[in-house]
PDB file of C-alpha atoms in Angstrom:
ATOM      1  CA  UNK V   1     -13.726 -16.324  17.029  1.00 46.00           C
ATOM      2  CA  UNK V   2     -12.386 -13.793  14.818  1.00 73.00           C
ATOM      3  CA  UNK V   3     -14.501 -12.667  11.939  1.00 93.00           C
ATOM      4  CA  UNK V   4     -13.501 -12.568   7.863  1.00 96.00           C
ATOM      5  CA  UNK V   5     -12.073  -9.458   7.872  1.00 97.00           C
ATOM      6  CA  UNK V   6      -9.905  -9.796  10.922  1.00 95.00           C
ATOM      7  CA  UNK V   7      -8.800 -13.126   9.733  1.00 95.00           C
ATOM      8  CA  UNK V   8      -7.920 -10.866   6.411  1.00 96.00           C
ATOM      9  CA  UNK V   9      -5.894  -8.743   8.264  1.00 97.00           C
ATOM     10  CA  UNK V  10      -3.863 -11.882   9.851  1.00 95.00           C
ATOM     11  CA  UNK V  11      -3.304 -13.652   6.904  1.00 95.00           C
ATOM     12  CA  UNK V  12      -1.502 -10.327   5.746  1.00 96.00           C
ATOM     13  CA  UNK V  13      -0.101  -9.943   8.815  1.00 95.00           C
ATOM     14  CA  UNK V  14      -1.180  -7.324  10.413  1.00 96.00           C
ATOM     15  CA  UNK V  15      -2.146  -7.057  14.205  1.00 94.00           C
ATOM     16  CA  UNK V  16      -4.542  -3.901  14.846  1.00 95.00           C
ATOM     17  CA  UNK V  17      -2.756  -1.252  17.366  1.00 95.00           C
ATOM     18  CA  UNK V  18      -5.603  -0.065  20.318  1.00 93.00           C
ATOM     19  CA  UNK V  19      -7.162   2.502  18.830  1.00 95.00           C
ATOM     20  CA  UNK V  20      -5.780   6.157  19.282  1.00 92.00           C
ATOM     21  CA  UNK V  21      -7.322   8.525  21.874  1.00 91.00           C
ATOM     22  CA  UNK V  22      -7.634  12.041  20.749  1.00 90.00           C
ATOM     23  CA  UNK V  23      -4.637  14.229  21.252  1.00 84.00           C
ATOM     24  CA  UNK V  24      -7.298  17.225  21.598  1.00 91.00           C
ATOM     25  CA  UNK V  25     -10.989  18.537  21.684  1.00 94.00           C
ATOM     26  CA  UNK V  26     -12.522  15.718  19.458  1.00 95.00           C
ATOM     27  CA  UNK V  27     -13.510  12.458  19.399  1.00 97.00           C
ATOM     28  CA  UNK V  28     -12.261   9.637  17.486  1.00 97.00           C
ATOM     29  CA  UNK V  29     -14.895   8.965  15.985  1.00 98.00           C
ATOM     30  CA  UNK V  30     -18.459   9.489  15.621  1.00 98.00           C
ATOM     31  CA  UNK V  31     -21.484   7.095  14.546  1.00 97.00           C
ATOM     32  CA  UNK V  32     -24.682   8.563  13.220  1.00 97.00           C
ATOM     33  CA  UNK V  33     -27.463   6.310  12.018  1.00 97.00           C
ATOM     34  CA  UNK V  34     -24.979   3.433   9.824  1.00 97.00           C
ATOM     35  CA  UNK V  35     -22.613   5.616   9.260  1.00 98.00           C
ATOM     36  CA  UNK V  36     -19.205   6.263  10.948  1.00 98.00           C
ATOM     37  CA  UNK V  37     -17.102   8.882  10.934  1.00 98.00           C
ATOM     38  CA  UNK V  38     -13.624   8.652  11.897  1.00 98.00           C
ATOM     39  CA  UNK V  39     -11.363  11.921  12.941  1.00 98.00           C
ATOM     40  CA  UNK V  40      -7.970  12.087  11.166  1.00 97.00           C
ATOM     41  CA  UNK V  41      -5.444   9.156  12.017  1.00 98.00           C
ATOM     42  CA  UNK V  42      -1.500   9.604  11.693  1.00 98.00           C
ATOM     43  CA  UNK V  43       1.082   7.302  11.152  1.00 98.00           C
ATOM     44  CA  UNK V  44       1.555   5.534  14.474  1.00 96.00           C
ATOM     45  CA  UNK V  45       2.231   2.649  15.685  1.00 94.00           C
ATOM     46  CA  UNK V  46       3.628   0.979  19.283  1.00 91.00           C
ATOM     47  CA  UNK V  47       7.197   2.942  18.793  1.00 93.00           C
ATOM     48  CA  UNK V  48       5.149   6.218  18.682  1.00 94.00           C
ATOM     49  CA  UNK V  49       4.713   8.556  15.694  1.00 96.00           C
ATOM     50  CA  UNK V  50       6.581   7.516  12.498  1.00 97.00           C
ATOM     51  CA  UNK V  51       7.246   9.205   8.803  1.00 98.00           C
ATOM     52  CA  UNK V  52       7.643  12.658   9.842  1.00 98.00           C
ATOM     53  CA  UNK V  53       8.484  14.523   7.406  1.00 97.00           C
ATOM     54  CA  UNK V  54       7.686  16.672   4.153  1.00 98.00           C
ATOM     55  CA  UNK V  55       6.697  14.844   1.034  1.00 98.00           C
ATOM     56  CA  UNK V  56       9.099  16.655  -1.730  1.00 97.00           C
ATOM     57  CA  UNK V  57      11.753  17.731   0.648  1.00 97.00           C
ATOM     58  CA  UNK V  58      13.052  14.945   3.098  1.00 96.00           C
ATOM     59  CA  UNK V  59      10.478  11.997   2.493  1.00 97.00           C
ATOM     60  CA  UNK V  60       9.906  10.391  -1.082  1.00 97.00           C
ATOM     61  CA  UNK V  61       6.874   9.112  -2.542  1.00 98.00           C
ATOM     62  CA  UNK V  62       6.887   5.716  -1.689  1.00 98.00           C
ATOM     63  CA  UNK V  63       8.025   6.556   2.200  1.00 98.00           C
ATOM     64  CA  UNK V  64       4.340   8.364   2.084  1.00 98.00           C
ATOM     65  CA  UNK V  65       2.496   5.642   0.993  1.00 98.00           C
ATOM     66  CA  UNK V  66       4.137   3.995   3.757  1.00 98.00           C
ATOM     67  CA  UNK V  67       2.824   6.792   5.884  1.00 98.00           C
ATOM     68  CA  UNK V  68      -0.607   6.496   4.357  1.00 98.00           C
ATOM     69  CA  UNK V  69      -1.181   2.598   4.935  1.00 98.00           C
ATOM     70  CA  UNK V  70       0.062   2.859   8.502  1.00 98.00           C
ATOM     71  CA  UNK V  71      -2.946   5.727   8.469  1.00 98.00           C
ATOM     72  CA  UNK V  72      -5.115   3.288   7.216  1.00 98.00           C
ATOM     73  CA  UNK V  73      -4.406   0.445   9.660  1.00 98.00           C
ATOM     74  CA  UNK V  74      -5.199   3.328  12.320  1.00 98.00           C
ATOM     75  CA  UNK V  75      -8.603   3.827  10.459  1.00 98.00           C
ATOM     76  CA  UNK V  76      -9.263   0.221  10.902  1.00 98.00           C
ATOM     77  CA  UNK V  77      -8.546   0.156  14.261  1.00 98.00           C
ATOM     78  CA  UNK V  78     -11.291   2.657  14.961  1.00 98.00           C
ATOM     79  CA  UNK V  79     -13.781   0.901  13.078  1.00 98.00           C
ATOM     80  CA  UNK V  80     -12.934  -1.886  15.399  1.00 97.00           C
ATOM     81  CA  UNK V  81     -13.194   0.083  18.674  1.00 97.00           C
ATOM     82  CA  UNK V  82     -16.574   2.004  17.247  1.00 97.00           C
ATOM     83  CA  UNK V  83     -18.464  -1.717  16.169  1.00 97.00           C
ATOM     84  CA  UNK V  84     -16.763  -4.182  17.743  1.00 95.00           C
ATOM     85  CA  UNK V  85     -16.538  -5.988  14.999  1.00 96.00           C
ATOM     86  CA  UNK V  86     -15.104  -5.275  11.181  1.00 97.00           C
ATOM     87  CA  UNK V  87     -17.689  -7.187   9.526  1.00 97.00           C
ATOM     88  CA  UNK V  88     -20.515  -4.584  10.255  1.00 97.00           C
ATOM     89  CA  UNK V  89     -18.315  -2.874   8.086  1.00 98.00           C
ATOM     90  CA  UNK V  90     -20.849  -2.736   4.933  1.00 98.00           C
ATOM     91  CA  UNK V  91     -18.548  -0.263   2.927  1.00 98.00           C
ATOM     92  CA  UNK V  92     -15.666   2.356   3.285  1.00 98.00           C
ATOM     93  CA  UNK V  93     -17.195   5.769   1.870  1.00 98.00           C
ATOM     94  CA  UNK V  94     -14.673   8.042   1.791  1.00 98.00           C
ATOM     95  CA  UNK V  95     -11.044   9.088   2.583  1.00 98.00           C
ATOM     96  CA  UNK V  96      -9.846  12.042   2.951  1.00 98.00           C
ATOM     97  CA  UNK V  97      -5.926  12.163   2.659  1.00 98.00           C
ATOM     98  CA  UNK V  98      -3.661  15.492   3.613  1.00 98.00           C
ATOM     99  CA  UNK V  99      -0.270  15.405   2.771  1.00 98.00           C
ATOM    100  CA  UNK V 100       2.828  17.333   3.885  1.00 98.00           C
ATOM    101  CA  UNK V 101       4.197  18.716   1.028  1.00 98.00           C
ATOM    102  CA  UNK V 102       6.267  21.558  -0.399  1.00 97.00           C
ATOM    103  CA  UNK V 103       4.727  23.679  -3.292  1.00 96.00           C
ATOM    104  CA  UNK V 104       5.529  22.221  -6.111  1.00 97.00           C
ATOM    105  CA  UNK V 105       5.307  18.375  -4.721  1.00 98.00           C
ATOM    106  CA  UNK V 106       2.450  16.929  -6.873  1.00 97.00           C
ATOM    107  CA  UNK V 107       1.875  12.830  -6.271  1.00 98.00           C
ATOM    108  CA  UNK V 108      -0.833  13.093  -3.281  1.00 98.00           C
ATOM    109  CA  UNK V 109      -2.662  10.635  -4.897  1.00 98.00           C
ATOM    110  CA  UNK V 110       0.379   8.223  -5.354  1.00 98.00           C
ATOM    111  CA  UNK V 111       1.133   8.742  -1.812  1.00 98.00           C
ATOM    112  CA  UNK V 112      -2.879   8.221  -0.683  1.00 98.00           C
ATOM    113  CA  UNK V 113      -3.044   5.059  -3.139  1.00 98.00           C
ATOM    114  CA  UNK V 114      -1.048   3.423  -0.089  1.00 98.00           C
ATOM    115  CA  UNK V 115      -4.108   3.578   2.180  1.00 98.00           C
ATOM    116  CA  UNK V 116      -6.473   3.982  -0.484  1.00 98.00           C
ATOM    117  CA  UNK V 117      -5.287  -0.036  -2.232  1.00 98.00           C
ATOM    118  CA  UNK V 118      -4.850  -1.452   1.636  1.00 98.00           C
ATOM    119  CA  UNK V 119      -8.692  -0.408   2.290  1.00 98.00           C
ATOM    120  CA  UNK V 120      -9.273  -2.438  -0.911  1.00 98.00           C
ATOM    121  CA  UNK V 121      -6.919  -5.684  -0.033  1.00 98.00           C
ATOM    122  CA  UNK V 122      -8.653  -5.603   3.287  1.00 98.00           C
ATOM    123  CA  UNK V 123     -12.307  -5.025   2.555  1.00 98.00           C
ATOM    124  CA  UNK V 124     -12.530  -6.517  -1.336  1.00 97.00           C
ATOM    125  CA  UNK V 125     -14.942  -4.331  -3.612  1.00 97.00           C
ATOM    126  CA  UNK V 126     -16.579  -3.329   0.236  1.00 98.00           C
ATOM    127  CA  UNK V 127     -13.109  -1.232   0.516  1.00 98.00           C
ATOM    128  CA  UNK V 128     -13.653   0.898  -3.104  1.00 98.00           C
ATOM    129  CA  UNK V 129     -14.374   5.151  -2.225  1.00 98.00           C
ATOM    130  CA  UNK V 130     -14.618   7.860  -2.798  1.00 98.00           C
ATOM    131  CA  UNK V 131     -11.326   9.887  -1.996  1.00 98.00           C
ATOM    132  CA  UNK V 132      -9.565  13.466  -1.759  1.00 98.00           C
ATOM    133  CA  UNK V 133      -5.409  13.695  -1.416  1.00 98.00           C
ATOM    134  CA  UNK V 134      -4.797  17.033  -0.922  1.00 97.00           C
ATOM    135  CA  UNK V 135      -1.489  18.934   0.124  1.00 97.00           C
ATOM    136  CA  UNK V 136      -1.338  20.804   3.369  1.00 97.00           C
ATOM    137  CA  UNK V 137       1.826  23.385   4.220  1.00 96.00           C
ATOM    138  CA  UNK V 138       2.142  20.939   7.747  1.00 97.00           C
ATOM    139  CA  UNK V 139       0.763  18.759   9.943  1.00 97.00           C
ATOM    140  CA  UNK V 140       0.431  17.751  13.420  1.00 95.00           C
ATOM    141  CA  UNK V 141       3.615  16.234  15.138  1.00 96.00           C
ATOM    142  CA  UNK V 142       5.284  17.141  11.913  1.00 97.00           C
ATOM    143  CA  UNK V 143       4.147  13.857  10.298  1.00 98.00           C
ATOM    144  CA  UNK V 144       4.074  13.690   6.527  1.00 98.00           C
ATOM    145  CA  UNK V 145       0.481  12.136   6.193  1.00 98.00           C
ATOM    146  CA  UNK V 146      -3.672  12.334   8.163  1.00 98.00           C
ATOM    147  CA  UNK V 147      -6.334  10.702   6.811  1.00 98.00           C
ATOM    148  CA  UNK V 148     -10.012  10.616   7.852  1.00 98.00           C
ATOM    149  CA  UNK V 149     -12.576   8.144   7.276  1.00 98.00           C
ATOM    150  CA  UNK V 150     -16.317   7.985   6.428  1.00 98.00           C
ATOM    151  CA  UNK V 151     -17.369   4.214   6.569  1.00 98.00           C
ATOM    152  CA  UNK V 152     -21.374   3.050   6.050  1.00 98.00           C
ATOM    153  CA  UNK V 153     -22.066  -0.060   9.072  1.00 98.00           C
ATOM    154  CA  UNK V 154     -24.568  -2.964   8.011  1.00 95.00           C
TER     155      UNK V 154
END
């Protein structure tokens, strides 16, 4: 039987990918005491990586806050593999968003707002943090958005 945030997730639709094995010398995630942190997820789903690109130069705003809630459904699906179950999920603490942008590119937090208001839809008031969007010159695989997580567990 599926708890109330998973049945959350279906009623929006969304299935939760397997959560994403490192593609280096980390873990995905890491629980200390009731807290979790979770590494930097990408945008990627069961076709591979998606929204690669450079916020500012080939990808537009609202393409990134694509980017960003497909990083946030990734998030989720390492809470999942890390408790087992997404309603030990007592609150989301943190994101931290990079974005791949040119110089003068200046909505980060227009393009983080798409994982930052899913966390929220998902989670209720439980899914309200603390957040950073900052730019970064690139990313890994090229793709135009990482986030990283810290969540507190009940």
């Amino acid at each position: 039987m599926s708890g109330i945030i998973e049945a959350k997730l279906s009623e929006l639709g969304i299935t939760l990918p397997e959560a994403a094995a490192p593609a280096a010398n980390y873990v995905p995630f890491v629980k200390t005491g009731n807290q979790l942190f979770i590494s930097g997820q990408i945008p990627m789903n069961a076709d591979g990586i998606q929204f690669q690109g450079k916020l500012g130069d080939t990808m537009q705003t609202a393409q990134g806050a694509d980017a960003a809630k497909l990083c946030a459904i990734n998030l989720i699906a390492q809470m999942k593999a890390a408790t087992g179950d997404l309603d030990k999920v007592a609150r989301v603490v943190k994101l931290v968003g990079f974005v791949n942008s040119t110089g003068d590119f200046s909505e980060q937090p227009a393009v983080i707002n798409g994982a930052s208001n899913f966390m929220v839809e998902v989670f209720g008031d439980k899914g309200r943090h603390a957040r950073s969007a900052v730019s970064a010159a690139s990313l890994p695989f090229g793709v135009a958005v990482e986030i990283e997580a810290i969540v507190e567990l009940s």
